[in-house]
Each structure stands twice: as C-alpha cells, then as structure tokens.
Amino acid sequence: MTRLVVVGADAAGMSAASQARRGLGPDELEIVAFERGHFTSYSACGIPYWIGGLVESRDDLVARAPEVFRDEYRIDVRLRHEVTAIDLDRREVVARDLEGGGEVREHFDQLVYAAGAVPVDPPWAETSAAGVFGVQTLDDGSALRAWLDGAPRPRRAVVVGGGYIGVEMAEALIRRGLSVTLVERGPQPMSTVDPDMAVLVRDALVGLGIDVRTGVSVTGLTARDGRVASVVTDAGDLPADVVVLGLGVRPNTALARRAGLPVGPTGGIRVDLRMRVMGVDGVWAAGDCVQTVHRLTGQAVHLPLGTHANKQGRVAGINIGGGYATFPGVIGTAVTKVCELEVARTGLRERDATAAGYEFVTVKVESTNRAGYFPGADPMTVKLLAERRSGLLLGAQIVGRSEAAKRIDPLAVALWNQMTVEEMTGLDLGYAPPYAPVWDPVLIAARKAVEALSRG
Amino acid sequence: MTRLVVVGADAAGMSAASQARRGLGPDELEIVAFERGHFTSYSACGIPYWIGGLVESRDDLVARAPEVFRDEYRIDVRLRHEVTAIDLDRREVVARDLEGGGEVREHFDQLVYAAGAVPVDPPWAETSAAGVFGVQTLDDGSALRAWLDGAPRPRRAVVVGGGYIGVEMAEALIRRGLSVTLVERGPQPMSTVDPDMAVLVRDALVGLGIDVRTGVSVTGLTARDGRVASVVTDAGDLPADVVVLGLGVRPNTALARRAGLPVGPTGGIRVDLRMRVMGVDGVWAAGDCVQTVHRLTGQAVHLPLGTHANKQGRVAGINIGGGYATFPGVIGTAVTKVCELEVARTGLRERDATAAGYEFVTVKVESTNRAGYFPGADPMTVKLLAERRSGLLLGAQIVGRSEAAKRIDPLAVALWNQMTVEEMTGLDLGYAPPYAPVWDPVLIAARKAVEALSRG
C-alpha cells in the first residue's frame, strides 16, 4: 500500500489526488489531503462574480465538495488542517487541526505540494483595522461579503491594484452600488496587455463610473474605531469603508522552503516536466506554488491561473498513478471581462518580447466579430506581434465588446505551434455571417503583419 | 503595359484584381472585369439573412460597389457582361452585353477565371413555372424576395435540400411567416456533420415549426396558371407557392472547358499552389470554380465557400502583381447558425475518415460555453475524431446554443498543425468564468480522446 499525502486541497491538489486514484485503486493507494480552509476545489476566479452578485450562491463556486472526494474517490480530506512541517527524511507531514486543536503526523510515500499562492501584501497592508480584504480564497471572499452586508453598510470602496482581480473587483463593487476608486501604481490598469490596448479598458472602467487613479502609490491606511477609514497615497487620501487588495500573488512556499524543496528565480517551486520537485524523490508540486516554463522565451515564469493548476495537478496525478504525462509549459494566454469589454492576450507583450531579446513588428486592426452587416456586429481590435525576419507570431491581444475574448484561442494554438504570420494567412477558420466577416479579424491581422514585415 | 482580364467580378475575381493592383500601378497594369450580374463583391452567404429580414437592405450585402473598384482601384468593371468565349491562342475573351446588346472582344496578357459555381439543378427543376428559386447569386435572392412580396402572397414554401443553404433558407422563410417544409433525401438534414450531431439540428428545425421530411426524394413539380403548385416526391405531393432549391452547387466551368482549361475529378478547374491554371500560361483561377486540396486526405475537393474564394483570389492577385504567394489547401472548416443552434465542423467526418482509409476513435463530450455557475452558461457538445495509434486529430464538430461555433477555430488550427490529442491536452487556451469552464470543452474532449485511444 502506497500512501499519498496532499498539501492543499484546491484545484491542483485535488486534480492530482483524483487522477492518482484513477490510476491506482484503494487497495494500492491511500490518499490523505490536508486543507487549511473550509472548501475543496472551488473556483477562486469566480469570487468577483459572487461578490458582484452575478453568481448567486457561494456553493456554486465549489466544483466538488469534500464528500464527493471522500465517497467517490476514497480520499481522506481533512479540512481546516494546516500543514506546519514536512520532514523529508522521516517522510512525515505535521498538521495542526485549526478547529479541534492538536497536531497530527502522517507518514507519506508520495507527497503533492499544492499550497497555492498568497497575496502580495505590502507593509502598509498589515493593519489591525477591519475592512481590508484580499480575494485569494473563498474564505477571503466570504469575509468580504459579510463585511459588505454588515452594518454600518460600506459605501465607499478603494481597490488597490489594477490587474485582473483588481479590475474585476472594482466592477463587482460598483455593481453592488458602492462608489469605487481603483488605484494603480502604473500608467494603466490591466497592464497584462500593452498600454495601447489597456487604454480601452481604462475608458470602459471610467465609463462604468469607476474613479481610476493611475500613477498613484499607496503608502498607508488610516482607521477609525478599529475600522478602515481611508487609503493614504502619494496623491492624497482616499476615504474608504472597505479596501480590497489586488496586488497580485506570490507562490506560497514558506513551508516548502523550510522542508528544503528547491525554489526558483520566480519564487515558485522548481519542478520537472512530470511535475516532480527537482531532485526530491517522491515529492510533486503543482498549481500556483510552482514555476513553469514560458514556451516562447524558455524562461521560468510564475503564472497562477486555475487552468494551469488543473492541468499540472492532472499531470502529477497521472504520474503518481503509474502513468506517464508531462506539462508542456505555458504561453501566457489569459482572458477577462471588464465591464462590457472582453480582453484577451496570448504570448508576449511588447515589453516581454523586448526583454526576451526579440525584434518584432506590431500591427493593430479594427474589425468586427460578425459580418459588418449582420445584426449585433460589434467592433473588435486585434493586435499582433511578429518576429522580424522569421515572421513567427510572438503575441496577440484582443479587445472587443462581445464574442471577442475566445478569439484568442486560435491565435494561442497558432503560437503554440510556432506558426509564422504568413502561414496564418492561409488558416481555414470558421466563416458565416453571424460569426465572422469573410476575412476573419485574426486573418486580417495576420495579413497586415505580413505587410509590415515586408516593409522591414 | 500588361492587360489583365477578370471573368466574374465577385469575391475571388475582385480579390485577385484589387490585390494585383496593389502590386502594379495603373501605368503597369490595365484591369478589365466582366460580370454577368448586377453586383460586385457581395456576400452570397448573407442572402438567407436578407431574405429572412435579419439584414435589412440588399445593399448591406455588397462589400464593395463597382464605383469603388473603378475609382480607387482603377479597375474597368463591366456589369451585365457575360463572357461567352475565351480564346487562349489569340489571348482574347468575347463578352456579350446583356443589356445594351452586342459583343465586345478584349485582349488579355493575364486572365483570372472566377466564374463561381452554378446550382445543381436536377431535370425536374427545369420548369417554366414561376416561383422556383435558387439562392446562389444576389440576383437570385432579389427575384425570390420580389416573389415573396408579390401577389398573390405565397404562404407555403418547400425547400429542397437540407445542407447549409437549405437549412438557412427554411429558417429565413419561417421567420417571414410562411409555413415551411424541408425535404432532404438523406437520413438527416445538415449532413455536413455526423448523424449523431445532425440530429440536434433536426430537433431544432422541428422546434421552430419546420416540417422536416427526410429520406424523401423529389421527382417533379406541378404548376397551375404558370405558377408552381406543388413538389412531387416519392412520398406524396407537397403543396407549394414557392420552392427554394438548396441542392448544392457545382463549379461553373462550361466556358473554361470550351477554352480547354483542365478540369479535375471534382469538376473544378485544376490549379497549382499559386492558383495558376495547370499548364496554361498566364491564366489563373480562383473561388467556387476551382478544386483545391484537402490537407488531411491529400485528395482534391470542391469546397465553394466565400472565405476560400477570397483567399484564393488574393493569392492569385499577389502572384499577378509580381509577388509570391501560395494557397495551402483546406481542412473543411465550416460554421452555421440553425435556429438557436450553432453548428461547426473542421476536418473529417466519420464517413470521410473511413473513406480516406483512416482508423480512428471518436469521443463526444457535453460541457458548457461558460463556467457552469456563470449566468448564461449554455450546453455545448464537442465531438472529436482521432487517428488510432498516432492520436492525430482528424476532425471536430461542435453543436451549442451560444458562443459555440467559433470554438471550432482552435481545433481547426490544431488540426492544421497536425497535433495529436495528447499534445492538445496541454494547450494554453483562454480561461475565465464568463468564457469557459476551467477545463475548456476542447480540452475535455482531447482528454477523453486520449483515454479512448489508450483503450485501443
């Protein structure tokens, strides 16, 4: 009987556990999963939509309840248990029971480290004032919802950080009727796309009534009667009854470091293609706590995203279960909805491509998601980066109003397969008036890129 | 000064002409384009939506009017001129002026043959009775609209043929308030997808109130007072005040054959990679009149579709203009809207794969277009075919209710790049709750295909 212990029972950990179970039955493999929080396998990406009221119930976000794992997968899930130590020599983990108290020790033959990520909290965010929230876990989300529904009812929200979570949360809070200020240190919110695309996002946020403050750094918080009162910035104070932190996350590796697991330059755990922790026998890692390889630059990156966590967990689980699978790396595809805009990207932004050493041309085309004459045709903007000389697609970004975001997928697959923009002009994509102009926006962009390359 | 004559001024012909103009200015290249009909460069695919009233004006379907070509591209467009002969030895075309009468002769150095396709009309359709229409050209569409708006107002429509055009026209006519019967000889309408997917389309048509008769062959028409009265079938007569023929098209090559241009096994003109007519110097062909290569089978196919016509015309035009471009063939991607369903396909259906000599596994998965908990999540069905042993993707089909059809594009690009379903499981596709479950339906299908392959 082999014993598998899983540290962290969210997407990556439970994908690994359930996939391992598919490979090895209960007579061959015993599985114990420790989870600090109250939930298993939930959609952290869905939290802003639950806060905003688009998704009605918190339970909707839970993909699989602990009972399902226990009953169907025969996984011994222990919620509210925080793993405090991993002893690689004795092959043991130590976990604290956060509710019952006390400590348990569990032997393992195989270990999956899937502790996820923790919010980047600047020193000023360490406050005893109530009303300051991250939205990293479903427990975080629950606390925020309770605060928003509590008395006195918060009216003014400040969201710090203009990335995906910050922007989604700003929209969620304005949907709930709060007045919302979004503070971003950089020149534009949504710096996951190039500034010339991000400006479209900014316009949409402003159009929704969100007060967007860019180039502004937060330096502190003030409190009154134990509740947050304002956010202090280098451009003045912003009154706030609730503060949401969207400053990004970093790999949760404190425990891993103490155990001696190798951590890479991104702060994520170093794993091989099979999601085995580098140089440590029988120990695997997956999800937001690991670093992975960007297929275009060959560099290590930390890209915490549910879709990668699930894939990586599955790969680890297949390997633990006696099969063979590898995780092939990422190319930085991401989509998001911002107000009435759809924003998508894959591959490298201009700054990434430059940093990686590429020379490239960029093109940007305005087209429509349907034939221009078809009812409901909405504008969409497609931007491409292509390497000089080779013409290889390096990156793509899309901003549109409807049926636009997932248009990034064919571009992602083209990029994955190292297509040149010249090759892309011949692609056989779906055409019918309700779905695309006769020249698909993706193909128009590829044609323009070919022309730009020919001009040097 | 080189002289280019274009036969047929629709998508392929005018793409070629305008692209050639971009390569060579008016001092280097003279361009004359003959068109039998009243329009240039219109969206034939949009005709059903104009008939159905979704698109308001016929002019909306015209991408570029003749004046634009004349003024901006310096192309001498001659509408209502039917080319009646091509003399390759004397490098001359003969055209009849359908309105003014008389005949003109034009010398050419380069010729683009882009005469499009003609409807497959069975002998029974050759009738002098009024009220029987194809919908191949915008002139056809105009005649049908006039009939539908005329007196006595038609009430009962029979559409013959259950392919794309037939299904789209059946929907357009029921939208206009007619009672509609759709007659299809085969076991299912929409045989462009496998029967297990086509049955979903049939259900949608029936749900819309269309009387779908499958396994029924039409043998004749009856008329009363010069107007069509019924469609005679091997399963009885179907009363009809208007009959729409959607029996597909064949390459329009009568003129080409007389001139000695080579025609392939599909009935389409044989061209090389650069869209040069095989073995005929200075003569090019593009669009619905040519055959092309299916990249998966290596076989010649005739796939009349606006998107191919535009690409082929562009390739021909680049080459005529002194550049270099090739058309890489097709993989059979197609999308359509049927009532509230979106239907998409790429690559080979089961029957195609079998005919080509492949052994394969098939999988079909039910998923949703958005995260299951996100408002507006709609079901979608994805079917994949993968080659035994190699695991190469051979074909994909999707039926869904919204935001489903264009999900075929990443599959088309994967197929284009000869990906295996195993490789596809790692693809970095866009994920966010408003746009996809954390496991994109495409990836779920790829995983299932891997499992099916491992079972042999």
Coordinates of N, CA and C in Angstrom, one line a residue, chain B residues 183-294:
Chain B
V183 N -37.3 19.3 -47.4 CA -37.2 17.9 -48.0 C -35.7 17.6 -48.2
E184 N -35.3 16.5 -47.6 CA -34.0 16.0 -47.7 C -34.0 14.5 -48.0
R185 N -33.2 14.2 -49.0 CA -33.1 12.8 -49.5 C -32.5 11.9 -48.5
G186 N -31.4 12.4 -47.8 CA -30.7 11.6 -46.8 C -31.4 11.4 -45.5
P187 N -30.8 10.7 -44.6 CA -31.4 10.4 -43.3 C -31.5 11.6 -42.3
Q188 N -30.7 12.6 -42.5 CA -30.7 13.8 -41.7 C -30.4 15.1 -42.5
P189 N -31.0 16.2 -42.1 CA -30.5 17.4 -42.7 C -29.1 17.7 -42.1
M190 N -28.4 18.6 -42.7 CA -27.1 19.1 -42.2 C -26.1 17.9 -42.1
S191 N -26.0 17.2 -43.2 CA -25.1 16.0 -43.3 C -23.7 16.5 -43.3
T192 N -23.4 17.8 -43.2 CA -22.1 18.3 -43.1 C -21.5 17.9 -41.7
V193 N -22.3 17.5 -40.8 CA -21.8 16.9 -39.6 C -22.3 15.5 -39.5
D194 N -21.7 14.7 -38.6 CA -22.1 13.3 -38.4 C -23.6 13.2 -38.0
P195 N -24.2 12.1 -38.3 CA -25.7 12.0 -37.9 C -26.0 12.2 -36.4
D196 N -25.0 11.8 -35.6 CA -25.3 11.9 -34.1 C -25.3 13.4 -33.7
M197 N -24.6 14.2 -34.5 CA -24.7 15.7 -34.2 C -25.8 16.3 -35.0
A198 N -26.1 15.8 -36.2 CA -27.1 16.4 -37.1 C -28.5 16.2 -36.5
V199 N -28.7 15.2 -35.7 CA -30.0 15.0 -35.1 C -30.3 16.2 -34.2
L200 N -29.3 16.8 -33.6 CA -29.6 18.0 -32.8 C -30.1 19.2 -33.6
V201 N -29.6 19.2 -34.8 CA -30.1 20.3 -35.8 C -31.5 20.0 -36.2
R202 N -31.8 18.7 -36.5 CA -33.1 18.4 -36.9 C -34.1 18.8 -35.8
D203 N -33.8 18.4 -34.6 CA -34.7 18.8 -33.4 C -34.9 20.3 -33.4
A204 N -33.9 21.0 -33.6 CA -34.0 22.5 -33.6 C -35.0 23.0 -34.7
L205 N -34.8 22.4 -35.9 CA -35.7 22.8 -37.0 C -37.1 22.5 -36.7
V206 N -37.3 21.3 -36.2 CA -38.7 20.9 -35.9 C -39.3 21.8 -34.8
G207 N -38.4 22.1 -33.8 CA -38.8 23.0 -32.7 C -39.3 24.4 -33.2
L208 N -38.7 24.8 -34.4 CA -39.1 26.1 -34.9 C -40.3 26.0 -35.7
G209 N -40.9 24.8 -35.9 CA -42.1 24.6 -36.6 C -41.9 24.2 -38.1
I210 N -40.7 23.9 -38.5 CA -40.4 23.5 -39.8 C -40.8 22.0 -40.0
D211 N -41.5 21.6 -41.0 CA -41.8 20.3 -41.3 C -40.7 19.6 -42.0
V212 N -39.9 18.8 -41.3 CA -38.7 18.2 -41.9 C -39.0 16.8 -42.4
R213 N -38.9 16.6 -43.7 CA -39.1 15.3 -44.3 C -37.8 14.7 -44.8
T214 N -37.3 13.7 -44.1 CA -36.0 13.1 -44.6 C -36.3 11.8 -45.3
G215 N -35.3 11.3 -46.0 CA -35.5 10.1 -46.8 C -36.5 10.2 -47.9
V216 N -36.7 11.4 -48.3 CA -37.7 11.7 -49.3 C -37.0 12.3 -50.6
S217 N -37.3 11.7 -51.7 CA -36.8 12.3 -53.0 C -37.8 13.0 -53.8
V218 N -37.4 14.1 -54.3 CA -38.3 14.9 -55.2 C -38.2 14.4 -56.6
T219 N -39.3 14.3 -57.3 CA -39.3 13.7 -58.6 C -39.9 14.7 -59.6
G220 N -40.6 15.7 -59.2 CA -41.2 16.7 -60.1 C -41.9 17.8 -59.4
L221 N -42.4 18.7 -60.3 CA -43.1 19.9 -59.8 C -44.5 19.9 -60.6
T222 N -45.5 20.4 -60.0 CA -46.7 20.7 -60.7 C -46.9 22.2 -60.7
A223 N -47.6 22.7 -61.7 CA -47.9 24.1 -61.9 C -49.4 24.3 -62.1
R224 N -49.8 25.6 -61.8 CA -51.2 26.0 -62.1 C -51.1 27.4 -62.5
D225 N -51.7 27.7 -63.7 CA -51.6 29.0 -64.2 C -50.2 29.6 -64.3
G226 N -49.3 28.7 -64.6 CA -47.9 29.2 -64.8 C -47.1 29.4 -63.5
R227 N -47.8 29.1 -62.4 CA -47.1 29.3 -61.1 C -47.0 27.9 -60.5
V228 N -45.9 27.7 -59.7 CA -45.7 26.4 -59.1 C -46.8 26.1 -58.1
A229 N -47.2 24.8 -58.1 CA -48.4 24.5 -57.2 C -48.0 23.4 -56.2
S230 N -47.1 22.5 -56.6 CA -46.7 21.5 -55.6 C -45.3 20.9 -56.0
V231 N -44.7 20.3 -55.0 CA -43.5 19.5 -55.2 C -43.9 18.0 -55.2
V232 N -43.6 17.3 -56.2 CA -43.9 15.9 -56.2 C -42.8 15.0 -55.7
T233 N -43.0 14.2 -54.7 CA -42.0 13.4 -54.1 C -42.4 11.9 -54.1
D234 N -41.4 11.1 -53.8 CA -41.7 9.6 -53.7 C -42.5 9.3 -52.5
A235 N -42.9 10.3 -51.7 CA -43.7 10.1 -50.5 C -44.9 11.1 -50.6
G236 N -45.4 11.3 -51.8 CA -46.6 12.2 -52.0 C -46.3 13.6 -52.4
D237 N -47.3 14.4 -52.7 CA -47.2 15.7 -53.1 C -47.1 16.7 -52.0
L238 N -46.3 17.8 -52.1 CA -46.3 18.8 -51.1 C -46.7 20.1 -51.7
P239 N -47.8 20.7 -51.3 CA -48.3 21.9 -51.9 C -47.3 23.0 -51.7
A240 N -47.1 23.9 -52.7 CA -46.1 24.9 -52.5 C -46.5 26.1 -53.4
D241 N -46.3 27.3 -52.8 CA -46.5 28.5 -53.5 C -45.1 29.1 -53.9
V242 N -44.1 28.5 -53.2 CA -42.7 28.9 -53.6 C -41.8 27.7 -53.3
V243 N -40.9 27.5 -54.2 CA -39.9 26.4 -54.0 C -38.5 27.0 -54.0
V244 N -37.7 26.6 -53.0 CA -36.3 27.1 -53.0 C -35.5 25.8 -53.1
L245 N -34.5 25.9 -54.0 CA -33.6 24.8 -54.3 C -32.3 25.0 -53.6
G246 N -32.0 24.1 -52.7 CA -30.7 24.1 -52.0 C -30.0 22.8 -52.1
L247 N -29.8 22.5 -53.4 CA -29.2 21.1 -53.7 C -27.7 21.2 -53.9
G248 N -27.1 22.3 -53.5 CA -25.7 22.4 -53.7 C -25.3 23.0 -55.0
V249 N -24.1 23.2 -55.2 CA -23.6 23.8 -56.4 C -22.5 23.0 -57.0
R250 N -22.2 23.2 -58.3 CA -21.0 22.6 -58.9 C -20.3 23.7 -59.6
P251 N -19.0 23.5 -59.9 CA -18.1 24.6 -60.4 C -18.7 25.0 -61.8
N252 N -18.7 26.3 -62.0 CA -19.2 26.8 -63.3 C -18.0 26.8 -64.3
T253 N -17.9 25.7 -65.1 CA -16.8 25.5 -65.9 C -17.1 25.3 -67.4
A254 N -18.3 25.5 -67.8 CA -18.7 25.3 -69.2 C -17.8 26.1 -70.1
L255 N -17.6 27.3 -69.8 CA -16.8 28.2 -70.6 C -15.3 27.8 -70.5
A256 N -14.9 27.4 -69.4 CA -13.5 27.0 -69.2 C -13.2 25.7 -70.0
R257 N -14.1 24.8 -70.0 CA -13.9 23.6 -70.7 C -13.8 23.8 -72.2
R258 N -14.7 24.7 -72.7 CA -14.7 25.0 -74.1 C -13.3 25.7 -74.5
A259 N -12.8 26.4 -73.5 CA -11.5 27.1 -73.8 C -10.3 26.1 -73.7
G260 N -10.6 24.9 -73.1 CA -9.5 23.9 -73.0 C -8.8 24.0 -71.6
L261 N -9.4 24.7 -70.7 CA -8.8 24.7 -69.3 C -9.0 23.3 -68.7
P262 N -8.0 22.8 -67.9 CA -8.1 21.5 -67.4 C -9.0 21.4 -66.2
V263 N -9.9 20.4 -66.2 CA -10.9 20.2 -65.1 C -10.5 18.9 -64.4
G264 N -10.6 18.9 -63.1 CA -10.2 17.8 -62.3 C -11.4 16.9 -62.0
P265 N -11.1 15.8 -61.2 CA -12.2 14.8 -60.9 C -13.4 15.4 -60.1
T266 N -13.2 16.5 -59.4 CA -14.3 17.1 -58.7 C -15.2 18.0 -59.6
G267 N -14.7 18.2 -60.8 CA -15.4 19.1 -61.7 C -14.9 20.5 -61.6
G268 N -14.0 20.7 -60.7 CA -13.4 22.1 -60.6 C -12.1 22.2 -61.4
I269 N -11.8 23.4 -61.7 CA -10.6 23.7 -62.5 C -9.3 23.3 -61.7
R270 N -8.4 22.8 -62.4 CA -7.1 22.3 -61.7 C -6.2 23.5 -61.7
V271 N -5.7 23.8 -60.5 CA -4.8 24.9 -60.4 C -3.6 24.5 -59.5
D272 N -2.4 25.2 -59.7 CA -1.3 24.9 -58.8 C -1.3 25.7 -57.5
L273 N -0.3 25.6 -56.8 CA -0.3 26.2 -55.4 C -0.5 27.7 -55.5
R274 N 0.0 28.3 -56.7 CA -0.1 29.8 -56.8 C -1.4 30.2 -57.5
M275 N -2.4 29.2 -57.7 CA -3.7 29.5 -58.3 C -3.5 29.7 -59.8
R276 N -2.4 29.2 -60.4 CA -2.2 29.2 -61.8 C -2.9 28.0 -62.4
V277 N -3.7 28.2 -63.5 CA -4.4 27.0 -64.1 C -3.3 26.1 -64.6
M278 N -3.4 24.8 -64.3 CA -2.3 23.9 -64.6 C -2.0 23.8 -66.1
G279 N -0.8 24.1 -66.4 CA -0.3 24.0 -67.7 C -0.7 25.1 -68.7
V280 N -1.3 26.2 -68.2 CA -1.8 27.2 -69.1 C -1.2 28.5 -68.6
D281 N -0.3 29.0 -69.4 CA 0.5 30.2 -69.1 C -0.4 31.5 -69.0
G282 N -0.2 32.2 -67.9 CA -0.8 33.5 -67.8 C -2.3 33.4 -67.5
V283 N -2.8 32.2 -67.1 CA -4.2 32.1 -66.8 C -4.3 31.5 -65.4
W284 N -5.1 32.2 -64.6 CA -5.3 31.9 -63.2 C -6.8 31.6 -62.9
A285 N -7.0 30.9 -61.9 CA -8.4 30.6 -61.5 C -8.5 30.6 -60.0
A286 N -9.7 31.0 -59.5 CA -9.9 31.1 -58.0 C -11.4 31.1 -57.7
G287 N -11.7 30.6 -56.5 CA -13.1 30.7 -56.0 C -13.8 29.4 -56.2
D288 N -15.1 29.5 -56.3 CA -16.0 28.4 -56.4 C -15.9 27.5 -57.6
C289 N -15.1 28.0 -58.6 CA -15.0 27.2 -59.9 C -13.7 26.3 -59.8
V290 N -12.9 26.4 -58.8 CA -11.7 25.6 -58.8 C -11.8 24.4 -57.8
Q291 N -10.9 23.4 -58.0 CA -10.8 22.4 -56.9 C -9.5 22.7 -56.1
T292 N -9.6 22.3 -54.9 CA -8.4 22.5 -54.1 C -8.0 21.2 -53.3
V293 N -7.0 21.3 -52.5 CA -6.6 20.0 -51.9 C -7.0 20.0 -50.4
H294 N -7.5 18.9 -50.0 CA -7.8 18.7 -48.5 C -6.5 18.3 -47.9

